[in-house]
Amino acid sequence: MNNTGKHSIQFVILGTLLILLFLVNIALGSVLIPIKAIIQIILGDDTVKKAWQYIILDYRIPKALAAIMTGSGLAVAGLMMQTLFKNPLAGPFVLGISSGASLGVAFFILGGSALGLSAFVAPNGWGTILAASLGSFAVLSIVLLVASRVRDAMALLIIGLMFGSLTAAVVSILAYFSPAEELQRYMFWSFGSLGDISWEALGILSLCYFIGIILAFSVTKSLNSLLLGDHYAQTLGVSLQKSRFIILIATSILAGSLTAFVGPIAFVGLAVPHLIRQWFTASNHWTLMPACVLGGAVLMLFCDTLAQMPLFQFTLPINAITSIIGAPIVIWLLIRKKKLLF
């Protein structure tokens, strides 16, 4: 079987897993709802229990859609960063975007005590979302300014890591002067959560997500060229500065918006590109991009389903689940393959 036929089967498997996990994800929880009833609710059947309709339509479907966008968006962002920097440890947050969001939330939640002010709490979590968005945008602006002056991708990577260290230091200072209640609020945000997103918030997140994904797919040819080296890419007519700028914008939009709405989700953006490369044994981004979209969504839905299993009687932190599931798989792949595909 040639690669095209093999990849087609793999895409069908990922698509099937995505649909099955979507249904299982919205069926499980503190209230078990039959799959048949879920399908009836989705199709608009009003004869199903009103309580089930409310749970499915107002809570579980928005959460499942947020999981799909989070997993796929972070996976695509991670793939772009690993290709741009030619570094297997690069992820969607390597530019400090997540750190900027964390700093914004820290100022919002912890800054009131540190600065002698009372922290303003907006209804429905919009204050936290706005603070995270402003923090991400501030770091994005600085990164783009630096990118316009620094031509070396590795130097940009190091600068992004330094931004992360700097913001972490400021957050530590804010935390030192904050009371236990505010520290607890900040800690809960840092665990990540898919369950507090409304349809209104999901609409805004969807807009940011699709803009980021469209930008990412627009540079697929450039990403393939970068695999062969910067000089070869230039001989193919690829503008390195323009391509790098679009890649940074796409990554920042995806990572920044997702962090703002669901919190900093660890490991998905780092793990999924490696898993997809190993399974598809491909380096062509026309294959890797859509595979990461599906693979990231599948992994995130699986982790969220595991986090809310009725067996636990409570919802586990999604960040803990993504790391517990993802880290051993990648370690096993690296030991087995002994080499990363780039």
mmCIF file of C-alpha atoms in Angstrom:
data_model
loop_
_atom_site.group_PDB
_atom_site.id
_atom_site.type_symbol
_atom_site.label_atom_id
_atom_site.label_comp_id
_atom_site.label_asym_id
_atom_site.label_seq_id
_atom_site.Cartn_x
_atom_site.Cartn_y
_atom_site.Cartn_z
ATOM 1 C CA MET A 1 0.000 0.000 0.000
ATOM 2 C CA ASN A 2 1.401 3.416 -0.947
ATOM 3 C CA ASN A 3 1.659 6.335 1.493
ATOM 4 C CA THR A 4 -1.467 8.031 0.135
ATOM 5 C CA GLY A 5 -3.642 5.007 0.825
ATOM 6 C CA LYS A 6 -2.040 4.460 4.239
ATOM 7 C CA HIS A 7 -2.552 8.095 5.227
ATOM 8 C CA SER A 8 -6.182 7.978 4.049
ATOM 9 C CA ILE A 9 -6.862 5.054 6.391
ATOM 10 C CA GLN A 10 -5.115 6.872 9.255
ATOM 11 C CA PHE A 11 -7.234 9.987 8.682
ATOM 12 C CA VAL A 12 -10.402 7.845 8.706
ATOM 13 C CA ILE A 13 -9.298 6.280 12.013
ATOM 14 C CA LEU A 14 -8.652 9.694 13.569
ATOM 15 C CA GLY A 15 -11.980 11.055 12.297
ATOM 16 C CA THR A 16 -13.877 8.055 13.676
ATOM 17 C CA LEU A 17 -12.128 8.353 17.041
ATOM 18 C CA LEU A 18 -12.996 12.044 17.132
ATOM 19 C CA ILE A 19 -16.724 11.395 16.616
ATOM 20 C CA LEU A 20 -16.825 8.535 19.143
ATOM 21 C CA LEU A 21 -14.908 10.484 21.796
ATOM 22 C CA PHE A 22 -17.123 13.523 21.241
ATOM 23 C CA LEU A 23 -20.237 11.441 22.004
ATOM 24 C CA VAL A 24 -18.610 9.686 24.966
ATOM 25 C CA ASN A 25 -17.322 12.979 26.341
ATOM 26 C CA ILE A 26 -20.765 14.568 26.461
ATOM 27 C CA ALA A 27 -22.341 11.354 27.805
ATOM 28 C CA LEU A 28 -20.093 10.962 30.847
ATOM 29 C CA GLY A 29 -20.027 13.076 33.980
ATOM 30 C CA SER A 30 -21.798 13.336 37.307
ATOM 31 C CA VAL A 31 -25.022 12.582 35.380
ATOM 32 C CA LEU A 32 -24.807 9.694 32.911
ATOM 33 C CA ILE A 33 -26.838 10.390 29.763
ATOM 34 C CA PRO A 34 -27.473 7.648 27.142
ATOM 35 C CA ILE A 35 -25.937 8.143 23.701
ATOM 36 C CA LYS A 36 -29.395 7.716 22.128
ATOM 37 C CA ALA A 37 -30.740 10.630 24.193
ATOM 38 C CA ILE A 38 -27.715 12.754 23.248
ATOM 39 C CA ILE A 39 -28.341 12.184 19.537
ATOM 40 C CA GLN A 40 -32.026 13.044 20.013
ATOM 41 C CA ILE A 41 -31.095 16.276 21.823
ATOM 42 C CA ILE A 42 -28.617 17.247 19.097
ATOM 43 C CA LEU A 43 -31.305 16.592 16.452
ATOM 44 C CA GLY A 44 -33.708 18.893 18.330
ATOM 45 C CA ASP A 45 -36.028 16.341 19.949
ATOM 46 C CA ASP A 46 -37.946 18.167 22.731
ATOM 47 C CA THR A 47 -39.343 14.974 24.277
ATOM 48 C CA VAL A 48 -36.068 14.237 26.102
ATOM 49 C CA LYS A 49 -35.787 15.264 29.769
ATOM 50 C CA LYS A 50 -35.382 19.030 30.181
ATOM 51 C CA ALA A 51 -32.570 18.541 32.696
ATOM 52 C CA TRP A 52 -30.640 16.426 30.177
ATOM 53 C CA GLN A 53 -31.216 19.027 27.466
ATOM 54 C CA TYR A 54 -29.812 21.754 29.708
ATOM 55 C CA ILE A 55 -26.740 19.690 30.677
ATOM 56 C CA ILE A 56 -25.957 18.717 27.094
ATOM 57 C CA LEU A 57 -26.716 21.989 25.284
ATOM 58 C CA ASP A 58 -25.520 24.541 27.848
ATOM 59 C CA TYR A 59 -22.581 22.751 29.447
ATOM 60 C CA ARG A 60 -21.224 19.599 27.833
ATOM 61 C CA ILE A 61 -21.356 20.467 24.119
ATOM 62 C CA PRO A 62 -19.597 23.857 24.613
ATOM 63 C CA LYS A 63 -17.004 22.064 26.762
ATOM 64 C CA ALA A 64 -16.446 19.347 24.148
ATOM 65 C CA LEU A 65 -16.122 21.927 21.356
ATOM 66 C CA ALA A 66 -13.657 23.905 23.481
ATOM 67 C CA ALA A 67 -11.649 20.687 23.974
ATOM 68 C CA ILE A 68 -11.560 20.077 20.208
ATOM 69 C CA MET A 69 -10.371 23.609 19.449
ATOM 70 C CA THR A 70 -7.859 23.576 22.308
ATOM 71 C CA GLY A 71 -6.273 20.282 21.323
ATOM 72 C CA SER A 72 -6.135 20.957 17.592
ATOM 73 C CA GLY A 73 -5.035 24.582 17.958
ATOM 74 C CA LEU A 74 -2.190 23.805 20.357
ATOM 75 C CA ALA A 75 -1.070 20.826 18.235
ATOM 76 C CA VAL A 76 -0.862 22.954 15.080
ATOM 77 C CA ALA A 77 0.928 25.750 16.963
ATOM 78 C CA GLY A 78 3.412 23.247 18.389
ATOM 79 C CA LEU A 79 4.075 21.772 14.940
ATOM 80 C CA MET A 80 4.850 25.228 13.526
ATOM 81 C CA MET A 81 7.202 26.097 16.381
ATOM 82 C CA GLN A 82 9.104 22.804 16.117
ATOM 83 C CA THR A 83 9.563 23.315 12.383
ATOM 84 C CA LEU A 84 10.475 26.997 12.618
ATOM 85 C CA PHE A 85 13.088 26.488 15.327
ATOM 86 C CA LYS A 86 14.064 22.948 14.207
ATOM 87 C CA ASN A 87 13.860 22.040 17.866
ATOM 88 C CA PRO A 88 11.936 18.977 19.128
ATOM 89 C CA LEU A 89 11.390 20.653 22.515
ATOM 90 C CA ALA A 90 9.716 23.738 21.073
ATOM 91 C CA GLY A 91 6.021 24.096 21.846
ATOM 92 C CA PRO A 92 3.227 26.625 21.320
ATOM 93 C CA PHE A 93 4.185 28.501 24.496
ATOM 94 C CA VAL A 94 7.914 28.753 23.795
ATOM 95 C CA LEU A 95 7.544 32.424 22.768
ATOM 96 C CA GLY A 96 6.264 33.364 26.219
ATOM 97 C CA ILE A 97 2.632 33.814 25.117
ATOM 98 C CA SER A 98 1.318 31.604 27.913
ATOM 99 C CA SER A 99 3.596 33.357 30.396
ATOM 100 C CA GLY A 100 2.177 36.701 29.289
ATOM 101 C CA ALA A 101 -1.356 35.412 29.839
ATOM 102 C CA SER A 102 -0.345 34.100 33.273
ATOM 103 C CA LEU A 103 1.148 37.476 34.132
ATOM 104 C CA GLY A 104 -2.044 39.255 33.087
ATOM 105 C CA VAL A 105 -4.163 36.944 35.223
ATOM 106 C CA ALA A 106 -1.711 37.292 38.112
ATOM 107 C CA PHE A 107 -2.039 41.089 38.001
ATOM 108 C CA PHE A 108 -5.817 40.719 37.823
ATOM 109 C CA ILE A 109 -6.175 38.210 40.669
ATOM 110 C CA LEU A 110 -3.096 38.811 42.817
ATOM 111 C CA GLY A 111 -2.279 42.414 41.952
ATOM 112 C CA GLY A 112 -5.042 43.832 44.115
ATOM 113 C CA SER A 113 -3.315 42.768 47.312
ATOM 114 C CA ALA A 114 0.214 43.420 46.106
ATOM 115 C CA LEU A 115 -0.631 46.969 45.015
ATOM 116 C CA GLY A 116 -3.009 47.751 47.871
ATOM 117 C CA LEU A 117 -6.053 47.657 45.599
ATOM 118 C CA SER A 118 -9.103 45.411 45.633
ATOM 119 C CA ALA A 119 -9.160 42.908 42.769
ATOM 120 C CA PHE A 120 -12.064 43.513 40.443
ATOM 121 C CA VAL A 121 -14.010 40.334 39.675
ATOM 122 C CA ALA A 122 -16.062 40.484 36.488
ATOM 123 C CA PRO A 123 -19.114 38.222 36.061
ATOM 124 C CA ASN A 124 -18.815 34.942 34.148
ATOM 125 C CA GLY A 125 -15.039 35.034 34.244
ATOM 126 C CA TRP A 126 -14.711 37.771 31.612
ATOM 127 C CA GLY A 127 -12.280 39.692 33.790
ATOM 128 C CA THR A 128 -9.842 36.778 33.808
ATOM 129 C CA ILE A 129 -10.267 36.262 30.053
ATOM 130 C CA LEU A 130 -9.616 39.964 29.373
ATOM 131 C CA ALA A 131 -6.569 40.003 31.671
ATOM 132 C CA ALA A 132 -5.098 36.904 30.013
ATOM 133 C CA SER A 133 -5.753 38.352 26.546
ATOM 134 C CA LEU A 134 -4.043 41.645 27.398
ATOM 135 C CA GLY A 135 -1.051 39.794 28.863
ATOM 136 C CA SER A 136 -0.736 37.610 25.773
ATOM 137 C CA PHE A 137 -1.075 40.611 23.464
ATOM 138 C CA ALA A 138 1.615 42.535 25.368
ATOM 139 C CA VAL A 139 4.119 39.681 25.030
ATOM 140 C CA LEU A 140 3.104 39.151 21.384
ATOM 141 C CA SER A 141 3.831 42.804 20.613
ATOM 142 C CA ILE A 142 7.278 42.543 22.185
ATOM 143 C CA VAL A 143 8.048 39.254 20.385
ATOM 144 C CA LEU A 144 7.042 40.704 16.999
ATOM 145 C CA LEU A 145 9.168 43.787 17.645
ATOM 146 C CA VAL A 146 12.131 41.573 18.486
ATOM 147 C CA ALA A 147 11.456 39.338 15.463
ATOM 148 C CA SER A 148 11.669 42.347 13.153
ATOM 149 C CA ARG A 149 15.182 43.070 14.444
ATOM 150 C CA VAL A 150 16.545 39.559 15.044
ATOM 151 C CA ARG A 151 17.092 37.359 12.010
ATOM 152 C CA ASP A 152 18.355 34.308 13.871
ATOM 153 C CA ALA A 153 15.495 31.953 14.811
ATOM 154 C CA MET A 154 17.485 30.426 17.664
ATOM 155 C CA ALA A 155 18.065 33.853 19.203
ATOM 156 C CA LEU A 156 14.314 34.483 19.023
ATOM 157 C CA LEU A 157 13.720 31.147 20.780
ATOM 158 C CA ILE A 158 16.083 32.087 23.606
ATOM 159 C CA ILE A 159 14.462 35.524 23.939
ATOM 160 C CA GLY A 160 11.054 33.849 24.224
ATOM 161 C CA LEU A 161 12.359 31.619 27.005
ATOM 162 C CA MET A 162 13.774 34.663 28.801
ATOM 163 C CA PHE A 163 10.364 36.357 28.624
ATOM 164 C CA GLY A 164 8.927 33.263 30.276
ATOM 165 C CA SER A 165 11.478 33.438 33.092
ATOM 166 C CA LEU A 166 10.912 37.163 33.573
ATOM 167 C CA THR A 167 7.136 36.880 33.810
ATOM 168 C CA ALA A 168 7.459 33.894 36.171
ATOM 169 C CA ALA A 169 9.608 36.045 38.467
ATOM 170 C CA VAL A 170 7.010 38.846 38.515
ATOM 171 C CA VAL A 171 4.228 36.326 39.229
ATOM 172 C CA SER A 172 6.279 34.949 42.141
ATOM 173 C CA ILE A 173 6.613 38.432 43.634
ATOM 174 C CA LEU A 174 2.876 39.053 43.285
ATOM 175 C CA ALA A 175 2.126 35.664 44.860
ATOM 176 C CA TYR A 176 4.418 36.402 47.806
ATOM 177 C CA PHE A 177 2.320 39.430 48.829
ATOM 178 C CA SER A 178 -1.093 37.857 48.161
ATOM 179 C CA PRO A 179 -3.490 36.212 50.648
ATOM 180 C CA ALA A 180 -4.360 32.518 50.490
ATOM 181 C CA GLU A 181 -7.777 33.069 48.893
ATOM 182 C CA GLU A 182 -6.358 34.896 45.883
ATOM 183 C CA LEU A 183 -3.496 32.417 45.554
ATOM 184 C CA GLN A 184 -6.046 29.630 45.429
ATOM 185 C CA ARG A 185 -8.003 31.418 42.666
ATOM 186 C CA TYR A 186 -4.840 31.832 40.641
ATOM 187 C CA MET A 187 -3.813 28.205 41.185
ATOM 188 C CA PHE A 188 -7.213 26.945 40.015
ATOM 189 C CA TRP A 189 -6.883 29.049 36.840
ATOM 190 C CA SER A 190 -3.388 27.653 36.212
ATOM 191 C CA PHE A 191 -4.777 24.083 36.336
ATOM 192 C CA GLY A 192 -6.755 24.816 33.154
ATOM 193 C CA SER A 193 -10.491 24.300 32.758
ATOM 194 C CA LEU A 194 -12.759 23.530 29.823
ATOM 195 C CA GLY A 195 -15.991 23.582 31.789
ATOM 196 C CA ASP A 196 -16.545 27.292 32.413
ATOM 197 C CA ILE A 197 -16.977 28.428 28.822
ATOM 198 C CA SER A 198 -20.328 29.779 27.618
ATOM 199 C CA TRP A 199 -21.689 29.822 24.064
ATOM 200 C CA GLU A 200 -20.897 33.541 23.895
ATOM 201 C CA ALA A 201 -17.295 32.968 24.909
ATOM 202 C CA LEU A 202 -17.093 29.961 22.592
ATOM 203 C CA GLY A 203 -18.115 32.175 19.674
ATOM 204 C CA ILE A 204 -15.245 34.602 20.321
ATOM 205 C CA LEU A 205 -12.816 31.728 20.833
ATOM 206 C CA SER A 206 -13.979 30.115 17.576
ATOM 207 C CA LEU A 207 -13.267 33.313 15.641
ATOM 208 C CA CYS A 208 -9.706 33.500 17.007
ATOM 209 C CA TYR A 209 -9.219 29.777 16.446
ATOM 210 C CA PHE A 210 -10.253 29.811 12.786
ATOM 211 C CA ILE A 211 -8.137 32.890 12.049
ATOM 212 C CA GLY A 212 -5.118 31.142 13.568
ATOM 213 C CA ILE A 213 -5.780 27.868 11.719
ATOM 214 C CA ILE A 214 -6.266 29.617 8.360
ATOM 215 C CA LEU A 215 -2.991 31.505 8.832
ATOM 216 C CA ALA A 216 -1.246 28.258 9.786
ATOM 217 C CA PHE A 217 -2.418 26.438 6.660
ATOM 218 C CA SER A 218 -1.419 29.435 4.520
ATOM 219 C CA VAL A 219 2.269 28.870 5.386
ATOM 220 C CA THR A 220 2.279 25.097 4.831
ATOM 221 C CA LYS A 221 4.473 25.415 1.738
ATOM 222 C CA SER A 222 6.918 27.633 3.614
ATOM 223 C CA LEU A 223 7.090 25.147 6.503
ATOM 224 C CA ASN A 224 7.976 22.364 4.062
ATOM 225 C CA SER A 225 10.712 24.563 2.599
ATOM 226 C CA LEU A 226 12.127 25.396 6.036
ATOM 227 C CA LEU A 227 12.715 21.696 6.667
ATOM 228 C CA LEU A 228 15.348 21.789 3.915
ATOM 229 C CA GLY A 229 17.155 24.765 5.446
ATOM 230 C CA ASP A 230 16.856 28.537 5.268
ATOM 231 C CA HIS A 231 19.152 28.949 2.251
ATOM 232 C CA TYR A 232 17.303 26.321 0.228
ATOM 233 C CA ALA A 233 13.970 27.885 1.158
ATOM 234 C CA GLN A 234 15.183 31.236 -0.160
ATOM 235 C CA THR A 235 16.215 29.637 -3.451
ATOM 236 C CA LEU A 236 12.629 28.397 -3.778
ATOM 237 C CA GLY A 237 11.405 31.972 -3.513
ATOM 238 C CA VAL A 238 10.252 31.779 0.121
ATOM 239 C CA SER A 239 10.463 35.057 2.023
ATOM 240 C CA LEU A 240 11.893 33.953 5.372
ATOM 241 C CA GLN A 241 10.976 37.159 7.193
ATOM 242 C CA LYS A 242 7.375 37.164 5.930
ATOM 243 C CA SER A 243 6.912 33.443 6.593
ATOM 244 C CA ARG A 244 8.356 33.706 10.080
ATOM 245 C CA PHE A 245 6.114 36.686 10.821
ATOM 246 C CA ILE A 246 2.954 34.793 9.741
ATOM 247 C CA ILE A 247 4.011 31.695 11.707
ATOM 248 C CA LEU A 248 4.551 33.797 14.836
ATOM 249 C CA ILE A 249 1.196 35.573 14.386
ATOM 250 C CA ALA A 250 -0.681 32.284 13.841
ATOM 251 C CA THR A 251 0.972 30.640 16.852
ATOM 252 C CA SER A 252 0.365 33.652 19.051
ATOM 253 C CA ILE A 253 -3.319 33.904 18.093
ATOM 254 C CA LEU A 254 -3.887 30.195 18.752
ATOM 255 C CA ALA A 255 -1.858 29.921 21.953
ATOM 256 C CA GLY A 256 -2.921 33.313 23.325
ATOM 257 C CA SER A 257 -6.663 32.959 22.729
ATOM 258 C CA LEU A 258 -6.803 29.367 23.972
ATOM 259 C CA THR A 259 -4.860 30.226 27.117
ATOM 260 C CA ALA A 260 -7.111 33.206 27.753
ATOM 261 C CA PHE A 261 -10.315 31.161 27.576
ATOM 262 C CA VAL A 262 -9.354 27.753 29.004
ATOM 263 C CA GLY A 263 -6.106 28.430 30.879
ATOM 264 C CA PRO A 264 -2.586 27.159 30.186
ATOM 265 C CA ILE A 265 -2.965 23.590 28.865
ATOM 266 C CA ALA A 266 0.342 21.768 29.136
ATOM 267 C CA PHE A 267 2.007 19.192 26.920
ATOM 268 C CA VAL A 268 -0.557 18.817 24.102
ATOM 269 C CA GLY A 269 1.268 21.183 21.747
ATOM 270 C CA LEU A 270 4.579 19.440 22.432
ATOM 271 C CA ALA A 271 3.418 15.823 22.344
ATOM 272 C CA VAL A 272 0.923 15.631 19.479
ATOM 273 C CA PRO A 273 3.288 16.706 16.635
ATOM 274 C CA HIS A 274 5.755 13.989 17.716
ATOM 275 C CA LEU A 275 3.023 11.362 17.935
ATOM 276 C CA ILE A 276 1.685 12.306 14.496
ATOM 277 C CA ARG A 277 5.147 12.281 12.892
ATOM 278 C CA GLN A 278 5.908 8.844 14.308
ATOM 279 C CA TRP A 279 2.559 7.325 13.324
ATOM 280 C CA PHE A 280 2.326 8.858 9.835
ATOM 281 C CA THR A 281 6.124 8.596 9.247
ATOM 282 C CA ALA A 282 5.807 11.805 7.255
ATOM 283 C CA SER A 283 7.461 15.203 7.164
ATOM 284 C CA ASN A 284 5.179 16.850 4.589
ATOM 285 C CA HIS A 285 3.135 19.529 6.357
ATOM 286 C CA TRP A 286 0.228 19.064 3.952
ATOM 287 C CA THR A 287 -0.190 15.736 5.752
ATOM 288 C CA LEU A 288 1.001 16.754 9.214
ATOM 289 C CA MET A 289 -1.217 19.861 9.547
ATOM 290 C CA PRO A 290 -4.629 18.174 9.179
ATOM 291 C CA ALA A 291 -3.347 15.147 11.097
ATOM 292 C CA CYS A 292 -2.362 17.391 14.016
ATOM 293 C CA VAL A 293 -5.796 19.061 13.901
ATOM 294 C CA LEU A 294 -7.496 15.679 14.299
ATOM 295 C CA GLY A 295 -4.874 14.166 16.597
ATOM 296 C CA GLY A 296 -4.836 17.126 18.973
ATOM 297 C CA ALA A 297 -8.636 17.134 19.179
ATOM 298 C CA VAL A 298 -8.708 13.371 19.860
ATOM 299 C CA LEU A 299 -6.074 13.584 22.611
ATOM 300 C CA MET A 300 -7.759 16.538 24.301
ATOM 301 C CA LEU A 301 -11.193 14.901 24.227
ATOM 302 C CA PHE A 302 -9.704 11.701 25.639
ATOM 303 C CA CYS A 303 -7.962 13.571 28.466
ATOM 304 C CA ASP A 304 -11.086 15.579 29.288
ATOM 305 C CA THR A 305 -13.211 12.417 29.285
ATOM 306 C CA LEU A 306 -10.754 10.752 31.647
ATOM 307 C CA ALA A 307 -10.718 13.822 33.909
ATOM 308 C CA GLN A 308 -14.494 13.749 34.389
ATOM 309 C CA MET A 309 -15.024 9.982 34.770
ATOM 310 C CA PRO A 310 -17.879 9.265 37.230
ATOM 311 C CA LEU A 311 -15.528 6.829 38.986
ATOM 312 C CA PHE A 312 -13.557 9.774 40.433
ATOM 313 C CA GLN A 313 -16.703 11.560 41.741
ATOM 314 C CA PHE A 314 -15.028 14.889 40.923
ATOM 315 C CA THR A 315 -13.297 16.537 37.967
ATOM 316 C CA LEU A 316 -9.517 16.215 37.910
ATOM 317 C CA PRO A 317 -7.290 19.115 36.702
ATOM 318 C CA ILE A 318 -7.026 18.821 32.930
ATOM 319 C CA ASN A 319 -3.358 19.899 32.975
ATOM 320 C CA ALA A 320 -2.443 16.961 35.182
ATOM 321 C CA ILE A 321 -4.217 14.504 32.882
ATOM 322 C CA THR A 322 -2.600 15.811 29.674
ATOM 323 C CA SER A 323 0.868 15.468 31.197
ATOM 324 C CA ILE A 324 0.225 12.055 32.768
ATOM 325 C CA ILE A 325 -1.101 10.694 29.471
ATOM 326 C CA GLY A 326 1.263 12.459 27.074
ATOM 327 C CA ALA A 327 4.665 12.313 28.745
ATOM 328 C CA PRO A 328 5.039 8.503 28.996
ATOM 329 C CA ILE A 329 3.886 8.056 25.385
ATOM 330 C CA VAL A 330 6.481 10.476 24.013
ATOM 331 C CA ILE A 331 9.235 9.001 26.220
ATOM 332 C CA TRP A 332 8.356 5.527 24.941
ATOM 333 C CA LEU A 333 8.377 6.710 21.326
ATOM 334 C CA LEU A 334 11.756 8.391 21.726
ATOM 335 C CA ILE A 335 13.272 5.281 23.323
ATOM 336 C CA ARG A 336 11.751 3.050 20.639
ATOM 337 C CA LYS A 337 12.620 5.198 17.633
ATOM 338 C CA LYS A 338 15.795 6.735 19.106
ATOM 339 C CA LYS A 339 15.335 9.573 16.662
ATOM 340 C CA LEU A 340 12.817 12.344 16.008
ATOM 341 C CA LEU A 341 11.511 12.807 12.480
ATOM 342 C CA PHE A 342 12.293 16.258 11.099
#
